Coordinates of C-alpha atoms in Angstrom, one line a residue:
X161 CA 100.9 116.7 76.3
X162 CA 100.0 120.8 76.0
X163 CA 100.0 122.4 78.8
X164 CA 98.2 125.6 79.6
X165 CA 99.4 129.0 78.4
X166 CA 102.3 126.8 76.7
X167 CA 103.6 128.6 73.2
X168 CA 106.2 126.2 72.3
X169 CA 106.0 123.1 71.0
X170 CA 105.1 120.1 72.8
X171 CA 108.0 118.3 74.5
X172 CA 109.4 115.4 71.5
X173 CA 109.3 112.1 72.2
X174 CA 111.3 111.1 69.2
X175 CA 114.1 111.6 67.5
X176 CA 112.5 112.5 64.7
X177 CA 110.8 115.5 66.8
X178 CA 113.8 116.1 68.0
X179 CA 115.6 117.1 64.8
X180 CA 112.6 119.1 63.9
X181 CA 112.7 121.0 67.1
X182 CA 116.3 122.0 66.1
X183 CA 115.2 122.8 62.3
X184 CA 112.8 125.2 63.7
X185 CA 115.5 127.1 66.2
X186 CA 117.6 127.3 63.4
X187 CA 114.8 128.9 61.4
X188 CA 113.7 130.8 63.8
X189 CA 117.1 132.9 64.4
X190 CA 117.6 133.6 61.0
X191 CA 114.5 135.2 60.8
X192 CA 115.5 136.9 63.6
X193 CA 118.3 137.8 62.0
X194 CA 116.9 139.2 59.1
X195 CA 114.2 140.9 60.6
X196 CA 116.7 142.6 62.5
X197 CA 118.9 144.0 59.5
X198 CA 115.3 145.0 57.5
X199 CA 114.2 147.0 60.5
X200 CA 118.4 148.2 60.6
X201 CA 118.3 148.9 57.2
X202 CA 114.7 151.2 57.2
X203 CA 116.3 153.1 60.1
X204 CA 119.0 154.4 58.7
X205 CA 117.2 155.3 55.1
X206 CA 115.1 157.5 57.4
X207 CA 118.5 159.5 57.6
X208 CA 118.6 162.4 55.8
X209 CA 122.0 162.5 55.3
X210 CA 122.5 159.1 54.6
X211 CA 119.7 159.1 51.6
X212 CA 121.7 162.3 50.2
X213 CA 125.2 160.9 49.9
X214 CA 126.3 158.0 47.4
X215 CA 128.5 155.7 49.9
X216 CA 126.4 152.7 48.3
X217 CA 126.2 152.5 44.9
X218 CA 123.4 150.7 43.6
X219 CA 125.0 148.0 41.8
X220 CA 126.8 147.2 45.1
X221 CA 122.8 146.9 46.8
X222 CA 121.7 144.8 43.8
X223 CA 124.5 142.3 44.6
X224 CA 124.0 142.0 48.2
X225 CA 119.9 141.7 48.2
X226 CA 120.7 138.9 45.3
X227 CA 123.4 137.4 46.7
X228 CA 122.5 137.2 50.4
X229 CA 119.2 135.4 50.1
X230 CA 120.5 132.6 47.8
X231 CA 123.2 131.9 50.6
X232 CA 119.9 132.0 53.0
X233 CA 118.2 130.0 51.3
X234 CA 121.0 127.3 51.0
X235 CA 121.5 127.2 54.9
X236 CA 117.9 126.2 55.7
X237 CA 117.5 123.7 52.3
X238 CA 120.3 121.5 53.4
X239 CA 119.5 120.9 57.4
X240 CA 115.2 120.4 55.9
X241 CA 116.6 118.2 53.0
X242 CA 118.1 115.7 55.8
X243 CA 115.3 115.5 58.3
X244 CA 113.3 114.9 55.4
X245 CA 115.1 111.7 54.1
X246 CA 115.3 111.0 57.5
X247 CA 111.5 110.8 58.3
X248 CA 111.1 108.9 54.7
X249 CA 114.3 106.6 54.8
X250 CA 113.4 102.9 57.3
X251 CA 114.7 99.6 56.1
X252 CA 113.6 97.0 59.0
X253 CA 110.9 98.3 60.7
X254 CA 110.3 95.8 63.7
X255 CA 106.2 96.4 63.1
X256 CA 103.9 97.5 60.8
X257 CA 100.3 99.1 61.9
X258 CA 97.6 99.8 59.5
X259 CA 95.2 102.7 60.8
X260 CA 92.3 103.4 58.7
X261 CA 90.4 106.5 59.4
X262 CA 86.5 106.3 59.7
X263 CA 83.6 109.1 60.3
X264 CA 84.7 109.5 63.3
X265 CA 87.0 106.8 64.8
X266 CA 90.5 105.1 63.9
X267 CA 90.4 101.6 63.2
X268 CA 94.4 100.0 63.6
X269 CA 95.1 96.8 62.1
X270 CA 98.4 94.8 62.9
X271 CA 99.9 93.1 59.8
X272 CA 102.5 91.0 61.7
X273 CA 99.8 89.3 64.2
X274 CA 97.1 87.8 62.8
X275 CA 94.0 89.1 63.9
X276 CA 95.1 91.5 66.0
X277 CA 92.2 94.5 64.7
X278 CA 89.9 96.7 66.9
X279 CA 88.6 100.5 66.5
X280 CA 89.4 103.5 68.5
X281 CA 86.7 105.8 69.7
X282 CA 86.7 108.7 72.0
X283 CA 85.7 107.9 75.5
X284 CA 82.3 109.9 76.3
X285 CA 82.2 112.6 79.2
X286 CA 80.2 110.2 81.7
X287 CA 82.6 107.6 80.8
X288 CA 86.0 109.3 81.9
X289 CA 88.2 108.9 85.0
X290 CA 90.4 110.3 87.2
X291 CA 93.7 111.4 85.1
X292 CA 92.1 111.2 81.7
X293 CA 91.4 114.3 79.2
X294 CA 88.2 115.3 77.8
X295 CA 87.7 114.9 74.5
X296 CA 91.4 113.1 74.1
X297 CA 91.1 109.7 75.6
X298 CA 90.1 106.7 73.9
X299 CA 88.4 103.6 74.8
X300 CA 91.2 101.7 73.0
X301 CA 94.6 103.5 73.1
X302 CA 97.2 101.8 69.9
X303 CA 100.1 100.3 72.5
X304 CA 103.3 100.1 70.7
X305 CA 107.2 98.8 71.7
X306 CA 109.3 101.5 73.0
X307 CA 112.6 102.3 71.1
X308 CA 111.6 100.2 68.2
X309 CA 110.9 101.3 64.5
X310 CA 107.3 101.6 63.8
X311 CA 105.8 101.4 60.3
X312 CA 102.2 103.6 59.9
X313 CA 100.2 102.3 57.0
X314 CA 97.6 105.3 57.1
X315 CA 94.7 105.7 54.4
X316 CA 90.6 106.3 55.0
X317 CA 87.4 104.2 54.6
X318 CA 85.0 107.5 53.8
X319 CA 87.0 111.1 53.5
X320 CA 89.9 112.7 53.7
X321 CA 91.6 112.4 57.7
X322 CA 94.6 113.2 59.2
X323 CA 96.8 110.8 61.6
X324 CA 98.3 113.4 63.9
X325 CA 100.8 113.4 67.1
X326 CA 102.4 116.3 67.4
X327 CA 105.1 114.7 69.7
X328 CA 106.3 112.0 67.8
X329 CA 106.3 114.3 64.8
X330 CA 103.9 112.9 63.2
X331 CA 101.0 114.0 60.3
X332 CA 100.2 112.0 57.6
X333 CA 97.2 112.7 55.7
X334 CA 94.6 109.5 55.3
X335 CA 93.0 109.6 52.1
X336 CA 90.6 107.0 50.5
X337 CA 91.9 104.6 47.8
X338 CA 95.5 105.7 48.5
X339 CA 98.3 104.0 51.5
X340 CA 100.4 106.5 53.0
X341 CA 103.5 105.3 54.7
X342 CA 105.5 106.7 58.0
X343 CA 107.8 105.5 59.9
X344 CA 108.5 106.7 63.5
X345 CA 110.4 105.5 67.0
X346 CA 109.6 106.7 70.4
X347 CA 112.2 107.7 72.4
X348 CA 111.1 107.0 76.0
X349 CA 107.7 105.0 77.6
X350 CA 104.3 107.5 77.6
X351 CA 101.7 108.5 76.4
X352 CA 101.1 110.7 73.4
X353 CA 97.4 112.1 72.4
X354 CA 97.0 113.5 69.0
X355 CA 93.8 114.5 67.2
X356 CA 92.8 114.4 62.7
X357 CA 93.6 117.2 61.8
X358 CA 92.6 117.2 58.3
X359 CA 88.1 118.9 58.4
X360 CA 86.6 115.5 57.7
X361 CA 83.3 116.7 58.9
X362 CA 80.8 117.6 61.6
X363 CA 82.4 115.6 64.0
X364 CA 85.9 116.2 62.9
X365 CA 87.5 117.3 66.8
X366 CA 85.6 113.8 68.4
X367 CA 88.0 111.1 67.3
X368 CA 91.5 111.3 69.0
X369 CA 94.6 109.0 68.9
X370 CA 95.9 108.2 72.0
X371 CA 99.7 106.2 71.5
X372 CA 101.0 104.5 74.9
X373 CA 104.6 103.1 74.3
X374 CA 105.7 100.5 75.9
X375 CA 108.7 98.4 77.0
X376 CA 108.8 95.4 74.7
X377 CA 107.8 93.0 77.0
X378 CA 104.7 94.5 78.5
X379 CA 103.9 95.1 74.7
X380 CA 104.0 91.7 74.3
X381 CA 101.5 91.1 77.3
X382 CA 99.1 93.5 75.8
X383 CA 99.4 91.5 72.0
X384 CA 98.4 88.8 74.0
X385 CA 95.5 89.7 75.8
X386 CA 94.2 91.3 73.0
X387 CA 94.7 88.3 70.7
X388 CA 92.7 86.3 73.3
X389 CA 89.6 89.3 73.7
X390 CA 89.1 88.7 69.7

């Protein structure tokens, strides 16, 4: 969950969001990096001297500002090349969800239970309670098994939607006609709030996702008691 004033990102709850959270140091410094030798470099053109002498030929600068980015280049391809077969590449998951995006709620389906359906909406303002977030919670939240591979089969009954949680690292668009696939394991019990964020219409910021992961075993309770509500 955000918190106030906060300007990094949220704290991961998977290893997936994990290795991005890395990617995106590693980013980061080389752009710091090479911000620092552009603003170097302008400096000392702003010399007088230095602009009137010939210690750098220009075939030598040609070299370097060819060179140099290639090599740049190369260093953040091959770390963004493995997170992203990472994200793509799971085998076995232990459960597949379907979650179909609506104008404006999430509907989740479970494939390995049978009849184990309901919809998501967001919980109104007279309806909330102490501890949960405006314009976030849910009246039913998609419970899933801690520390086991989960299998999102995303698409959309209407328009284009978005199934978000920026702690899990995960976005994958929903779009009618079409099944989009990702794969994702939580790291540690909670619960994780995300929001569409692809503009699916006037209401587009009223229909949340709330997550709540689980040990197995009260995951299994839940599966139950919603098997025996339907």
């Amino acid at each position: 969950m955000a918190h106030p004033s906060q300007l990094g990102f949220q704290d991961a709850a998977a290893p997936i969001m994990e290795e991005l959270l890395h990617f995106h140091d590693h980013t980061l410094m080389i752009v710091f990096l090479i911000s620092t030798l552009v603003l170097y470099t302008i400096t000392i053109m702003m010399s007088t001297k230095l602009t009137n002498t010939n210690s750098m030929d220009a075939q030598e600068v040609e070299m370097i500002w060819t060179i140099l980015p290639a090599i740049i280049m190369i260093v953040i391809a091959l770390p963004s090349l493995r997170i992203l077969y990472l994200m793509d590449e799971m085998d076995t998951p232990h459960i597949t969800i379907k979650s179909t995006g609506h104008q404006w709620y999430w509907s989740y389906e479970f494939s390995d239970y049978d009849l184990l359906m309901f919809d998501s909406y967001m919980t109104p303002n007279d309806s909330l309670t102490t501890g949960h977030f405006r314009l976030l919670e849910v009246d039913n939240r998609l419970v899933t098994p801690t520390d086991s591979p989960v299998r999102m089969l995303i698409s959309a009954d209407d328009v284009l939607h978005s199934w978000t949680i920026p702690s899990l690292g995960v976005k994958t668009d929903a779009i009618p006609g079409r099944l989009n696939q990702n794969t994702f394991i939580t790291s540690r019990p909670g619960v994780y709030y995300g929001q569409c964020s692809e503009m699916c219409g006037a209401n587009h910021s009223f229909m949340p996702i709330v997550m709540e992961s689980v040990p197995l075993s009260d995951f299994e309770t839940w599966n139950l008691s919603m098997l025996e509500s339907t």
